[in-house]
CSV table of C-alpha atoms (C1' of nucleotides) in Angstrom, one decimal:
chain,number,residue,atom,x,y,z
A,229,MET,CA,24.2,-10.3,6.4
A,230,GLY,CA,26.2,-7.4,4.9
A,231,ASP,CA,28.5,-9.6,2.9
A,232,GLU,CA,25.6,-10.9,0.9
A,233,ILE,CA,24.5,-7.4,0.1
A,234,ARG,CA,28.0,-6.6,-1.1
A,235,ARG,CA,28.0,-9.7,-3.4
A,236,ASN,CA,24.6,-8.8,-4.7
A,237,MET,CA,25.4,-5.2,-5.5
A,238,ALA,CA,24.9,-4.4,-9.2
A,239,LEU,CA,28.2,-2.9,-10.2
A,240,PHE,CA,29.5,-4.0,-13.6
A,241,PRO,CA,28.3,-3.2,-17.1
A,242,ILE,CA,28.4,-6.0,-19.6
A,243,GLY,CA,31.7,-4.8,-21.1
A,244,ILE,CA,33.6,-5.4,-17.9
A,245,VAL,CA,31.9,-8.7,-17.3
A,246,MET,CA,33.0,-9.8,-20.7
A,247,LYS,CA,36.6,-9.3,-19.7
A,248,LEU,CA,36.1,-10.8,-16.3
A,249,THR,CA,34.6,-14.0,-17.6
A,250,ASP,CA,36.0,-14.2,-21.2
A,251,LEU,CA,32.5,-14.8,-22.4
A,252,SER,CA,31.0,-12.9,-25.3
A,253,ALA,CA,28.1,-10.5,-24.9
A,254,ARG,CA,26.0,-12.9,-26.9
A,255,GLN,CA,26.7,-15.7,-24.5
A,256,ILE,CA,26.1,-13.6,-21.4
A,257,ARG,CA,22.7,-12.4,-22.8
A,258,TYR,CA,21.8,-15.9,-23.9
A,259,TYR,CA,22.4,-17.3,-20.4
A,260,GLU,CA,20.2,-14.5,-19.1
A,261,GLN,CA,17.5,-15.5,-21.5
A,262,HIS,CA,17.5,-18.9,-19.9
A,263,GLN,CA,17.3,-17.5,-16.4
A,264,LEU,CA,20.8,-18.8,-15.5
A,265,ILE,CA,21.5,-15.3,-14.3
A,266,VAL,CA,19.2,-12.3,-13.6
A,267,PRO,CA,21.3,-9.1,-13.7
A,268,ALA,CA,19.8,-5.9,-12.6
A,269,ARG,CA,18.9,-3.1,-15.1
A,270,THR,CA,19.5,0.6,-14.9
A,271,SER,CA,16.7,3.0,-15.6
A,272,GLY,CA,18.2,3.1,-19.1
A,273,ASN,CA,17.7,-0.6,-19.5
A,274,GLN,CA,21.4,-1.4,-19.3
A,275,ARG,CA,22.4,-4.5,-17.5
A,276,LEU,CA,24.4,-4.2,-14.3
A,277,PHE,CA,26.0,-7.4,-12.9
A,278,SER,CA,27.0,-8.3,-9.3
A,279,PHE,CA,29.8,-10.4,-8.0
A,280,ASN,CA,27.3,-13.2,-7.7
A,281,ASP,CA,26.3,-12.8,-11.3
A,282,VAL,CA,30.0,-13.0,-12.3
A,283,GLU,CA,30.5,-16.0,-10.2
A,284,ARG,CA,27.5,-17.8,-11.7
A,285,LEU,CA,28.8,-17.0,-15.2
A,286,LEU,CA,32.1,-18.5,-14.3
A,287,GLU,CA,30.4,-21.6,-13.1
A,288,ILE,CA,28.3,-21.7,-16.2
A,289,LYS,CA,31.4,-21.3,-18.3
A,290,ALA,CA,33.1,-24.2,-16.5
A,291,LEU,CA,30.1,-26.4,-17.2
A,292,ILE,CA,29.9,-25.4,-20.8
A,293,ASP,CA,33.6,-26.2,-21.2
A,294,LYS,CA,32.7,-29.7,-19.8
A,295,GLY,CA,30.2,-30.1,-22.5
A,296,VAL,CA,27.0,-29.5,-20.4
A,297,ASN,CA,24.1,-27.9,-22.3
A,298,ILE,CA,21.7,-25.3,-20.9
A,299,ALA,CA,19.2,-27.9,-19.8
A,300,GLY,CA,21.9,-29.8,-17.9
A,301,ILE,CA,23.2,-26.6,-16.3
A,302,LYS,CA,19.7,-25.8,-15.1
A,303,GLN,CA,19.5,-29.1,-13.3
A,304,VAL,CA,22.9,-28.7,-11.7
A,305,MET,CA,22.8,-25.0,-10.7
A,306,ASN,CA,20.4,-23.8,-8.0
A,307,PRO,CA,17.9,-21.2,-9.4
A,308,VAL,CA,18.4,-17.5,-8.7
A,309,ASN,CA,16.8,-16.8,-5.4
A,310,LYS,CA,14.3,-14.0,-4.7
A,311,GLU,CA,16.6,-12.1,-2.3
A,312,SER,CA,19.2,-11.7,-5.0
A,313,GLN,CA,16.8,-10.2,-7.5
A,314,GLU,CA,15.3,-7.8,-5.0
A,315,ALA,CA,18.7,-6.7,-3.9
A,316,THR,CA,19.7,-5.9,-7.5
A,317,VAL,CA,16.9,-3.7,-8.3
A,318,ILE,CA,18.4,-0.4,-9.4
A,319,THR,CA,16.8,2.7,-8.2
A,320,ASN,CA,17.7,6.1,-9.7
A,321,ASP,CA,19.3,6.9,-6.4
A,322,THR,CA,21.5,3.7,-6.4
A,323,GLU,CA,22.4,4.3,-10.0
A,324,GLU,CA,23.6,7.8,-9.2
A,325,LYS,CA,25.6,6.7,-6.2
A,326,ARG,CA,27.3,4.0,-8.2
A,327,LYS,CA,29.0,6.4,-10.5
A,328,VAL,CA,31.6,5.0,-12.8
A,329,LEU,CA,34.0,2.5,-11.4
A,330,THR,CA,37.5,3.3,-12.2
A,331,ASP,CA,39.8,0.3,-13.1
A,332,SER,CA,41.7,0.7,-9.9
A,333,GLN,CA,38.5,0.6,-7.9
A,334,LEU,CA,37.4,-2.5,-9.8
A,335,TYR,CA,40.6,-4.3,-9.2
A,336,ARG,CA,40.5,-3.3,-5.6
A,337,MET,CA,37.1,-4.9,-5.2
A,338,LEU,CA,38.2,-8.0,-7.2
A,339,LYS,CA,41.2,-8.4,-4.9
A,340,GLN,CA,38.8,-8.2,-1.9
A,341,GLU,CA,36.7,-10.9,-3.5
A,342,LEU,CA,39.8,-13.1,-4.0
A,343,VAL,CA,40.6,-12.7,-0.3
A,344,THR,CA,37.1,-13.4,0.8
A,345,GLY,CA,36.9,-16.4,-1.5
A,346,GLY,CA,33.3,-15.7,-2.4
A,347,LYS,CA,30.4,-18.1,-1.8
A,348,ARG,CA,30.3,-20.1,1.4
A,349,PRO,CA,32.8,-22.5,3.0
A,350,GLY,CA,32.5,-26.0,1.5
A,351,GLN,CA,32.0,-24.9,-2.1
A,352,VAL,CA,35.3,-23.9,-3.6
A,353,SER,CA,35.0,-20.6,-5.4
A,354,LEU,CA,35.7,-20.6,-9.1
A,355,ILE,CA,36.2,-16.9,-9.1
A,356,GLN,CA,39.6,-17.2,-7.5
A,357,GLY,CA,41.1,-19.4,-10.2
A,358,GLU,CA,39.5,-17.7,-13.1
A,359,LEU,CA,40.2,-14.1,-12.0
A,360,SER,CA,43.7,-14.7,-10.9
A,361,ARG,CA,44.8,-13.8,-14.5
A,362,PHE,CA,44.1,-10.2,-13.6
A,363,PHE,CA,46.8,-10.3,-11.0
A,364,LYS,CA,49.6,-11.8,-13.0
A,365,GLN,CA,52.9,-10.7,-11.6
B,141,DA,C1',32.0,4.9,-27.2
B,142,DT,C1',28.8,1.2,-25.2
B,143,DT,C1',24.9,-1.4,-24.9
B,144,DC,C1',20.3,-3.1,-26.3
B,145,DT,C1',17.0,-5.9,-29.2
B,146,DT,C1',16.0,-8.5,-33.2
B,147,DA,C1',17.0,-11.5,-36.7
B,148,DC,C1',19.6,-14.1,-40.0
B,149,DA,C1',24.0,-16.9,-41.2
C,283,DT,C1',27.4,-18.5,-31.4
C,284,DG,C1',28.8,-14.7,-34.4
C,285,DT,C1',27.4,-10.7,-36.5
C,286,DA,C1',24.8,-6.9,-38.7
C,287,DA,C1',21.3,-3.3,-38.3
C,288,DG,C1',19.1,0.5,-36.0
C,289,DT,C1',18.6,2.5,-31.2
C,290,DA,C1',19.1,4.5,-26.7
DNA sequence: ATTCTTACA
DNA sequence: TGTAAGTA
């Protein structure tokens, strides 16, 4: 179950997630208020998002674009499970080890995610189509 | 320089 | 949702 841990690792600050999803900070925080995502927090109260968080945000974005409101999204999306939340609790030790992700490191991980496809077989990952714009040739 | 919360447009 | 204010 190592892949799940990887997808639940808290890695990105909101600024990067904004670029990854093309969502505003206001929107991202708003969706968190409604429990659509539960990003981890650093000891300094800063949000740290995981690949799963980013994927969920992309799904939310797709639904919003379809005209679905928050209430509708809550019905369609499965709620954030306990394991995810536990896995994203940031200890001081974790925070120290995380360091700052360089762009090259980030893109490397994103490419890995594209190869993996994210999620499980059966449900097509939205991350691939959405994030492909970061690898325009 | 970034992010956070609160509150008003 | 956008944005401004005052912090951390």
